[in-house]
Coordinates of C-alpha atoms and ligand atoms in Angstrom, one line a residue:
M20 CA 154.5 160.8 180.5
G21 CA 155.7 157.1 180.2
D22 CA 154.2 156.8 176.7
Y23 CA 155.9 160.1 176.0
R24 CA 159.4 159.0 176.6
E25 CA 158.8 155.6 175.1
H26 CA 157.7 157.4 171.9
V27 CA 161.1 159.5 172.0
I28 CA 163.3 156.4 172.4
C29 CA 161.3 154.6 170.0
H30 CA 161.9 157.6 167.4
Q31 CA 165.5 157.8 168.5
Y32 CA 166.0 154.1 167.9
E33 CA 164.3 154.3 164.5
R34 CA 166.7 157.1 163.2
V35 CA 169.6 155.3 163.9
V36 CA 168.5 151.9 162.3
Y37 CA 167.5 154.3 159.1
K38 CA 171.0 156.2 159.1
L39 CA 172.5 152.5 159.7
F40 CA 170.8 151.3 156.6
W41 CA 171.8 154.0 154.2
D42 CA 175.4 154.0 155.7
Y43 CA 175.3 150.5 154.7
I44 CA 173.9 150.9 150.8
N45 CA 176.1 154.1 150.6
C46 CA 178.7 151.7 151.6
L47 CA 177.5 149.0 148.8
K48 CA 177.4 151.5 146.3
K49 CA 181.3 152.8 146.9
L50 CA 182.3 149.0 146.8
L51 CA 180.2 148.7 143.4
K52 CA 182.2 151.5 142.0
V53 CA 185.4 150.1 143.0
V54 CA 184.8 146.9 141.4
K55 CA 183.6 148.4 138.3
N56 CA 186.8 150.5 138.0
M57 CA 188.9 146.9 138.9
S58 CA 187.1 145.0 136.1
E59 CA 187.8 146.0 132.6
V60 CA 185.7 146.7 130.0
L61 CA 185.6 144.2 127.5
N62 CA 182.8 145.1 125.1
P63 CA 184.3 145.6 121.8
F64 CA 182.5 148.4 120.7
E65 CA 183.3 150.1 124.1
I66 CA 186.8 149.4 123.6
A67 CA 186.5 150.7 119.6
S68 CA 184.7 153.9 120.8
R69 CA 187.3 154.7 123.5
Q70 CA 190.3 154.2 121.1
V71 CA 188.3 156.9 118.8
R72 CA 187.5 159.3 121.7
D73 CA 191.3 159.4 123.2
A74 CA 192.7 160.1 119.5
A75 CA 189.8 162.6 118.6
E76 CA 190.2 164.4 121.6
K77 CA 193.9 164.8 121.4
L78 CA 193.1 166.1 118.0
G79 CA 191.0 168.6 119.8
L80 CA 187.6 167.7 118.7
R81 CA 184.5 168.6 119.6
E82 CA 182.3 166.1 121.9
D83 CA 179.4 166.1 119.3
V84 CA 181.8 165.7 116.0
I85 CA 183.4 162.8 118.3
E86 CA 179.8 161.1 118.8
A87 CA 180.0 161.2 114.6
L88 CA 182.9 160.0 114.3
I89 CA 182.1 156.9 116.8
Q90 CA 178.4 155.8 115.7
P91 CA 177.4 153.5 113.0
E92 CA 175.6 155.3 109.9
R93 CA 173.4 151.9 109.3
A94 CA 172.7 148.6 111.0
L95 CA 170.9 145.7 109.7
E96 CA 170.0 142.6 111.8
V97 CA 168.7 139.6 109.8
N98 CA 167.1 136.1 110.9
I99 CA 167.8 133.5 108.7
P100 CA 165.7 130.4 107.9
V101 CA 168.0 127.5 106.8
K102 CA 166.7 124.1 105.8
M103 CA 169.0 121.5 107.3
D104 CA 169.9 118.0 106.1
N105 CA 167.4 116.7 108.5
G106 CA 164.7 118.6 107.4
E107 CA 164.6 120.7 110.5
I108 CA 164.5 124.6 109.6
R109 CA 167.3 126.4 111.8
V110 CA 166.8 130.1 112.1
F111 CA 170.2 132.0 112.3
K112 CA 170.7 135.5 113.5
G113 CA 173.2 137.6 111.1
F114 CA 174.4 141.6 111.2
R115 CA 175.6 143.7 108.8
V116 CA 176.8 147.4 110.0
Q117 CA 177.9 150.2 107.9
H118 CA 180.0 152.4 110.1
N119 CA 181.3 155.2 107.9
T120 CA 181.1 156.1 104.1
A121 CA 182.5 159.2 104.0
R122 CA 185.4 158.3 102.3
G123 CA 183.8 155.6 100.0
P124 CA 181.5 152.6 100.0
A125 CA 181.7 150.4 103.1
K126 CA 183.8 147.6 103.0
G127 CA 184.5 144.9 105.6
G128 CA 184.7 140.9 106.2
I129 CA 181.9 138.5 107.1
R130 CA 182.6 136.3 110.5
F131 CA 180.9 133.0 111.2
H132 CA 181.2 132.5 115.0
P133 CA 179.4 131.3 117.9
N134 CA 180.1 134.1 119.9
V135 CA 179.4 137.2 117.1
T136 CA 177.4 139.9 118.9
F137 CA 175.8 143.1 117.5
D138 CA 178.8 145.2 119.3
E139 CA 181.3 143.1 117.9
V140 CA 180.2 143.7 114.5
K141 CA 179.7 147.6 115.5
A142 CA 183.1 147.5 116.4
L143 CA 184.7 145.5 113.9
A144 CA 182.9 147.9 111.2
L145 CA 183.9 151.1 113.3
W146 CA 187.7 149.5 113.1
M147 CA 187.3 148.9 109.2
T148 CA 186.4 152.7 108.6
Y149 CA 189.7 153.7 110.4
K150 CA 191.7 150.8 108.8
C151 CA 190.9 152.0 105.1
A152 CA 191.5 155.9 106.2
T153 CA 195.3 154.4 107.4
A154 CA 196.1 152.3 104.3
G155 CA 194.6 155.6 102.0
I156 CA 192.1 153.5 100.4
P157 CA 189.2 154.9 99.3
Y158 CA 186.5 153.1 101.3
G159 CA 184.6 153.5 104.5
G160 CA 183.9 151.1 107.2
G161 CA 181.6 147.9 107.1
K162 CA 181.3 144.3 108.8
G163 CA 179.0 141.5 108.7
G164 CA 178.7 138.4 111.1
V165 CA 176.4 135.5 111.8
I166 CA 176.0 133.6 115.1
V167 CA 176.9 130.1 113.8
D168 CA 179.5 127.3 114.6
P169 CA 180.4 126.3 110.7
K170 CA 182.2 123.6 112.0
Q171 CA 178.7 122.1 113.1
L172 CA 177.2 122.1 109.2
S173 CA 177.5 120.4 106.5
E174 CA 178.8 121.8 103.2
G175 CA 175.4 121.7 101.9
E176 CA 174.3 123.4 104.9
L177 CA 177.1 126.0 105.1
E178 CA 176.4 126.9 101.4
R179 CA 172.5 127.4 102.2
L180 CA 173.0 129.2 105.2
S181 CA 175.8 131.5 103.0
R182 CA 173.5 132.0 100.3
A183 CA 170.5 133.0 102.4
Y184 CA 172.3 135.4 104.3
F185 CA 173.9 137.3 101.6
R186 CA 170.4 137.2 99.9
A187 CA 168.9 139.0 103.4
I188 CA 171.7 141.9 103.2
A189 CA 171.5 142.3 99.4
P190 CA 169.4 145.4 99.7
I191 CA 172.2 147.4 101.4
V192 CA 175.2 145.9 99.8
G193 CA 176.7 146.4 96.1
P194 CA 179.9 147.0 94.3
D195 CA 179.1 150.8 94.8
K196 CA 177.6 150.7 98.4
D197 CA 179.0 147.9 100.8
I198 CA 181.7 145.3 99.6
P199 CA 182.0 142.5 102.0
A200 CA 185.0 140.0 102.1
P201 CA 186.0 136.8 104.6
D202 CA 186.7 137.1 108.4
V203 CA 186.9 134.3 110.7
N204 CA 185.7 131.2 109.5
T205 CA 184.8 132.5 106.1
N206 CA 186.8 131.7 103.1
P207 CA 187.0 132.0 99.1
Q208 CA 184.6 129.1 98.4
I209 CA 181.9 131.3 100.5
M210 CA 182.8 134.2 98.7
A211 CA 182.3 132.5 95.6
W212 CA 178.8 131.3 96.6
M213 CA 177.9 134.9 97.8
F214 CA 179.1 136.3 94.7
D215 CA 176.8 134.1 92.8
E216 CA 173.6 134.8 94.8
Y217 CA 173.9 138.6 94.3
S218 CA 175.0 137.9 90.6
K219 CA 171.8 136.0 90.1
L220 CA 169.6 138.7 91.9
V221 CA 171.0 141.6 89.6
G222 CA 170.8 139.4 86.5
Y223 CA 174.7 139.9 85.5
N224 CA 178.4 138.9 87.1
A225 CA 178.7 141.6 89.7
F226 CA 182.4 140.9 90.6
G227 CA 182.9 143.8 92.3
V228 CA 180.2 143.2 95.1
I229 CA 182.6 141.1 97.1
T230 CA 186.3 140.5 97.3
A231 CA 189.0 137.5 98.2
K232 CA 187.0 135.4 95.5
P233 CA 188.7 132.7 94.1
L234 CA 190.9 133.4 91.0
E235 CA 188.7 131.7 88.7
I236 CA 185.9 134.3 89.2
G237 CA 187.8 137.7 89.6
G238 CA 189.7 137.1 92.6
S239 CA 193.3 139.1 92.7
E240 CA 196.5 137.3 93.0
G241 CA 197.7 138.0 96.3
R242 CA 194.9 138.0 98.0
V243 CA 194.8 135.0 100.4
E244 CA 198.2 136.0 101.7
A245 CA 197.5 139.3 101.8
T246 CA 197.2 140.2 105.4
G247 CA 200.5 137.7 106.3
R248 CA 202.1 139.6 103.7
G249 CA 201.0 142.8 105.2
I250 CA 202.5 141.8 108.6
L251 CA 205.6 141.1 106.9
Y252 CA 206.1 144.8 105.8
V253 CA 205.0 146.1 109.1
T254 CA 207.2 143.8 111.0
R255 CA 210.2 144.1 109.0
E256 CA 209.8 148.4 109.1
A257 CA 209.5 147.8 113.1
L258 CA 212.5 145.8 113.5
K259 CA 214.5 148.3 111.0
A260 CA 213.7 151.1 113.1
L261 CA 214.3 149.6 116.5
N262 CA 217.7 148.3 115.3
V263 CA 216.9 144.6 115.6
D264 CA 218.1 142.3 113.0
P265 CA 215.2 139.9 112.1
K266 CA 217.5 137.3 111.2
G267 CA 217.4 134.8 113.9
A268 CA 215.1 136.9 116.0
T269 CA 212.4 135.0 117.4
F270 CA 208.6 134.9 117.3
A271 CA 205.1 133.4 118.3
V272 CA 201.9 133.4 116.8
Q273 CA 198.4 133.0 118.5
G274 CA 195.8 131.8 116.0
F275 CA 196.9 129.6 113.2
G276 CA 194.5 130.4 110.5
N277 CA 194.8 132.5 107.3
A278 CA 196.2 135.6 109.0
G279 CA 199.0 133.5 111.6
Q280 CA 199.9 131.1 108.8
Y281 CA 200.7 133.6 105.9
S282 CA 202.2 135.7 108.8
A283 CA 204.5 133.0 110.1
R284 CA 205.4 131.7 106.4
F285 CA 206.7 135.3 105.4
L286 CA 208.3 136.3 108.5
A287 CA 210.4 132.8 108.4
E288 CA 211.1 132.8 104.9
E289 CA 211.9 136.4 104.1
L290 CA 213.2 138.0 107.4
G291 CA 215.0 134.4 108.4
M292 CA 213.3 134.9 111.7
K293 CA 212.4 131.6 114.1
L294 CA 209.0 130.7 114.8
V295 CA 209.1 129.0 118.5
A296 CA 205.4 129.0 119.8
V297 CA 202.0 128.7 118.0
S298 CA 198.8 128.2 119.2
D299 CA 195.1 127.4 118.2
S300 CA 191.5 127.1 120.0
R301 CA 192.8 123.8 121.2
G302 CA 195.9 124.8 122.6
T303 CA 199.6 126.2 122.6
I304 CA 203.0 124.0 121.5
Y305 CA 206.6 125.1 121.9
N306 CA 209.7 124.2 120.3
P307 CA 212.7 126.4 121.4
D308 CA 214.6 125.2 118.3
G309 CA 211.8 126.3 116.0
F310 CA 209.2 125.0 114.2
D311 CA 209.4 124.0 110.1
V312 CA 206.5 126.5 109.2
E313 CA 205.5 124.8 106.0
D314 CA 205.6 121.5 107.6
L315 CA 203.5 122.9 110.4
I316 CA 200.8 124.5 108.1
K317 CA 200.5 121.0 106.3
W318 CA 199.9 119.6 109.7
K319 CA 197.3 122.1 110.8
I320 CA 195.3 121.7 107.3
E321 CA 195.3 117.8 107.5
N322 CA 194.6 117.7 111.2
K323 CA 192.6 120.7 111.7
T324 CA 195.0 121.5 114.8
V325 CA 198.5 122.2 115.6
V326 CA 198.4 120.4 119.2
T327 CA 198.9 117.1 117.7
Y328 CA 202.2 118.2 116.2
P329 CA 204.7 115.7 117.0
K330 CA 207.9 118.0 116.8
A331 CA 206.5 120.5 119.7
Q332 CA 208.7 120.0 122.8
E333 CA 205.9 121.5 125.2
V334 CA 202.1 121.2 124.5
D335 CA 199.5 123.6 126.9
K336 CA 195.7 123.1 126.6
D337 CA 195.9 127.0 127.0
S338 CA 195.5 128.8 123.9
T339 CA 196.9 132.2 125.5
K340 CA 200.0 130.4 126.8
V341 CA 201.9 131.4 123.4
L342 CA 201.6 135.0 124.6
Y343 CA 204.1 134.5 127.6
Y344 CA 207.4 133.1 126.0
D345 CA 210.5 134.5 125.6
V346 CA 210.2 135.8 122.0
D347 CA 211.2 139.3 120.1
V348 CA 208.0 139.7 118.2
L349 CA 204.3 138.5 119.1
I350 CA 201.9 138.1 116.7
P351 CA 198.3 137.9 117.8
A352 CA 196.3 136.4 114.9
A353 CA 193.0 134.8 116.9
L354 CA 190.4 137.1 118.5
E355 CA 189.8 140.3 120.2
N356 CA 190.6 140.5 124.0
Q357 CA 193.7 138.0 124.3
I358 CA 196.0 140.7 126.0
T359 CA 194.6 142.4 128.8
K360 CA 195.3 144.4 132.2
D361 CA 195.1 140.6 133.8
N362 CA 198.0 138.9 131.6
V363 CA 199.7 141.8 130.5
D364 CA 202.2 141.3 133.4
K365 CA 203.1 137.9 131.9
I366 CA 204.1 139.2 128.7
S367 CA 208.1 138.5 128.3
D368 CA 210.7 141.5 128.7
K369 CA 212.2 140.3 125.9
V370 CA 209.0 141.5 123.4
K371 CA 209.7 144.3 121.4
V372 CA 207.2 144.1 119.1
I373 CA 203.6 143.4 118.7
S374 CA 202.3 143.1 115.1
E375 CA 198.3 142.8 115.6
A376 CA 197.2 140.7 113.0
A377 CA 193.9 140.2 114.8
N378 CA 191.3 142.4 115.0
G379 CA 191.5 144.1 118.6
P380 CA 193.9 141.5 120.5
T381 CA 195.1 144.1 122.8
T382 CA 192.6 146.0 125.4
P383 CA 193.2 149.9 126.2
E384 CA 194.6 148.9 129.6
A385 CA 196.9 146.6 128.4
D386 CA 198.0 148.6 125.6
A387 CA 198.9 151.4 128.0
A388 CA 200.7 148.9 129.8
L389 CA 202.9 147.5 127.1
H390 CA 203.6 151.6 125.9
E391 CA 204.8 152.0 129.1
R392 CA 207.5 148.8 128.9
G393 CA 208.9 150.3 125.8
V394 CA 207.0 147.5 123.1
L395 CA 205.9 148.7 119.8
V396 CA 202.6 147.6 119.3
I397 CA 201.8 147.7 115.6
P398 CA 198.0 148.4 116.0
D399 CA 195.6 146.1 114.1
I400 CA 194.0 148.8 112.0
L401 CA 197.7 149.6 110.3
A402 CA 198.9 146.3 111.3
N403 CA 196.2 143.8 109.3
S404 CA 195.5 146.2 106.6
G405 CA 197.1 144.3 104.0
G406 CA 194.2 142.1 103.5
V407 CA 191.6 145.2 103.3
T408 CA 194.5 146.8 100.7
V409 CA 194.7 144.0 98.1
S410 CA 190.6 143.4 98.4
Y411 CA 190.8 147.0 97.1
F412 CA 193.3 145.9 94.3
E413 CA 190.7 143.1 93.5
W414 CA 187.6 145.5 93.3
V415 CA 189.8 147.9 91.1
Q416 CA 190.7 145.0 88.6
N417 CA 187.3 143.7 88.7
R418 CA 186.3 147.1 87.6
M419 CA 188.9 147.4 85.1
G420 CA 188.4 144.0 83.7
Y421 CA 192.4 143.5 83.6
Y422 CA 194.5 141.7 86.5
W423 CA 197.8 142.4 87.9
T424 CA 200.4 140.0 88.6
L425 CA 201.6 138.7 92.1
E426 CA 204.6 140.8 92.0
E427 CA 202.8 143.8 91.2
V428 CA 199.9 143.5 94.0
R429 CA 203.1 142.4 96.4
E430 CA 204.9 145.6 95.2
R431 CA 201.7 147.9 95.4
L432 CA 201.2 146.3 99.2
D433 CA 204.7 147.1 100.1
K434 CA 204.8 150.7 98.8
I435 CA 201.4 151.8 101.0
L436 CA 202.2 149.8 104.0
T437 CA 206.0 150.9 104.1
K438 CA 204.9 154.6 103.4
A439 CA 201.8 154.1 106.2
F440 CA 204.2 152.8 108.6
H441 CA 206.6 155.4 108.5
E442 CA 204.3 158.4 108.4
I443 CA 202.7 156.9 111.9
Y444 CA 206.2 156.1 113.6
Q445 CA 207.4 159.8 112.9
M446 CA 203.8 161.1 114.3
R447 CA 204.2 159.1 117.2
N448 CA 207.7 160.1 118.1
E449 CA 206.7 163.8 117.2
K450 CA 203.5 164.2 119.2
K451 CA 204.9 161.7 122.1
V452 CA 201.8 159.4 121.8
N453 CA 201.9 155.6 121.3
M454 CA 201.6 153.9 117.9
R455 CA 197.7 153.1 118.1
E456 CA 197.0 157.1 119.0
A457 CA 199.3 158.1 116.5
T458 CA 197.5 155.7 113.7
Y459 CA 194.1 156.7 114.8
M460 CA 194.8 160.5 114.9
R461 CA 196.0 160.0 111.4
A462 CA 193.2 158.8 110.3
I463 CA 190.2 160.3 112.3
K464 CA 191.6 163.5 110.6
K465 CA 191.3 161.8 107.0
V466 CA 187.7 160.6 107.9
Y467 CA 187.0 164.2 109.5
D468 CA 188.0 165.8 106.7
A469 CA 185.9 164.1 104.3
M470 CA 182.5 164.5 106.7
K471 CA 183.5 168.1 106.8
L472 CA 183.6 168.5 103.3
R473 CA 180.3 166.9 102.4
G474 CA 178.7 169.0 105.1
W475 CA 177.8 166.3 107.2
I476 CA 179.5 167.8 110.4
Ligands
NAD505 P1 190.8 132.0 110.8 O1 189.6 131.6 110.6 O2 191.4 131.6 109.1 O3 191.8 131.1 111.5 C1 191.5 131.8 113.0 C2 192.6 130.9 113.9 O4 192.5 131.2 115.1 C3 192.0 129.4 113.7 O5 193.5 128.7 114.0 C4 191.4 129.0 115.4 O6 191.8 127.9 115.7 C5 192.1 129.8 116.2 N1 191.7 130.6 117.1 C6 190.6 130.8 117.7 N2 190.5 131.1 118.9 C7 191.5 131.0 119.6 C8 192.0 131.4 120.8 N3 190.7 131.3 121.9 N4 193.3 131.4 120.7 C9 193.7 130.8 119.9 N5 193.5 130.5 118.7 C10 192.4 130.7 118.2 O7 190.5 133.5 111.2 P2 191.6 134.3 110.2 O8 191.0 135.0 108.8 O9 192.9 134.2 110.2 O10 191.6 136.1 111.3 C11 191.8 136.0 112.5 C12 192.2 137.3 112.8 O11 192.5 138.3 111.7 C13 190.6 137.9 112.9 O12 190.7 138.5 114.0 C14 190.3 138.4 111.9 O13 189.7 139.4 112.1 C15 191.7 139.3 111.6 N6 191.8 139.3 110.2 C16 192.1 138.6 109.2 C17 192.3 138.9 107.9 C18 192.5 138.4 106.8 O14 192.4 138.7 105.7 N7 192.1 136.6 107.1 C19 192.4 140.3 108.0 C20 192.2 141.0 108.8 C21 192.0 140.8 110.2

């Protein structure tokens, strides 16, 4: 009898422990879920997919079709052995992704950066598909990247890596297949080496295989400045739409490379705007009286950074500090995920327009918060499409063997971007969506129509 009682007590005890254990596990699961919801998704491909999904759902597209609009058509990973100056071999990993070619050959830059990932390249390729559709140029989207810090390489090592990468992706690129261009840390000299390498492989001058080449070997007037030029046109139109006088309006630029420098130059020179804050990877500088843009560009080129510029009133090691000043216009021109759920509240209430020169600088949560606050965010796939549009002009000129003047290039670009801005702005107002949603809805429709006509979906 005593044994039986002991057995029952033991059994009840086990049940209590068992229940406590499972309560504890369920509690952990709930906690994990809360933490997961709290932390923002920062994977660029997940963000890009969400941007397409949100807009595609608003267009009433089916789930299977949305998947076809998101996933890349083709992706290549390459491992590139390069002989270093000290005789050692280093193997670099690179990627080339072709996202969607329904509207034309793939088009998109090549990034050299230590933080390049496959998902980042996939996101950048997807954004190219919808950027080309936004600008109305007959291309699909592509992108390439190599995991490398080019600042650690000698000129000879950089040339050998650039040539070897292009040899490795040569089977899938070509003037009618996929046309690369520069992106972060790549430039016209690197385009020249890549063009030369491909031309040797095919046995003729394949000018149309890559864009943003130097003028001497098939480049176009106005290509180097094109992204900044595009920022000028869309920002000008946005300020006009909001009835803001650009003369004397203040702006800040995050990232002072190709996109940042030319944006700053044109906003100051052509609209009379005042640049008060700038950052690069080493920090932020601020001067409420405004910087002399030409002088600052000269300093950056000679000294490789803006943080040592003597005419700054404030210097901060934080590269994101640039985003928090009282300015009318913000130009993020560095990398992805700079304006997030965590820092969006620090952006001044004075900011009226954000022109995204960089690709993916704003996360969806931050985007929604800015929209709610009434900030007009001109999304990357519209704002920075000046670069790919003049790349398209270069490709057209290469195929004709007939070259345009700088004025012709600027005029054609202005027409394309001004028209795109107003169509999208009107759609935003009519459909009561934000600028990014309107831009994606318009672009997705074009890609969808091409895929449908070709019988792909
Ligand atoms: P770039 O290499 O010429 O310049 C990048 C600049 O950003 C440098 O000044 C660097 O110091 C700075 N930087 C890097 N990390 C930073 C950080 N965390 N905070 C602040 N600054 C930082 O590159 P780019 O061609 O000017 O490209 C910049 C952005 O614009 C990228 O997102 C690129 O994809 C996009 N973009 C460029 C073009 C183009 O034609 N160059 C076209 C479309 C989009």
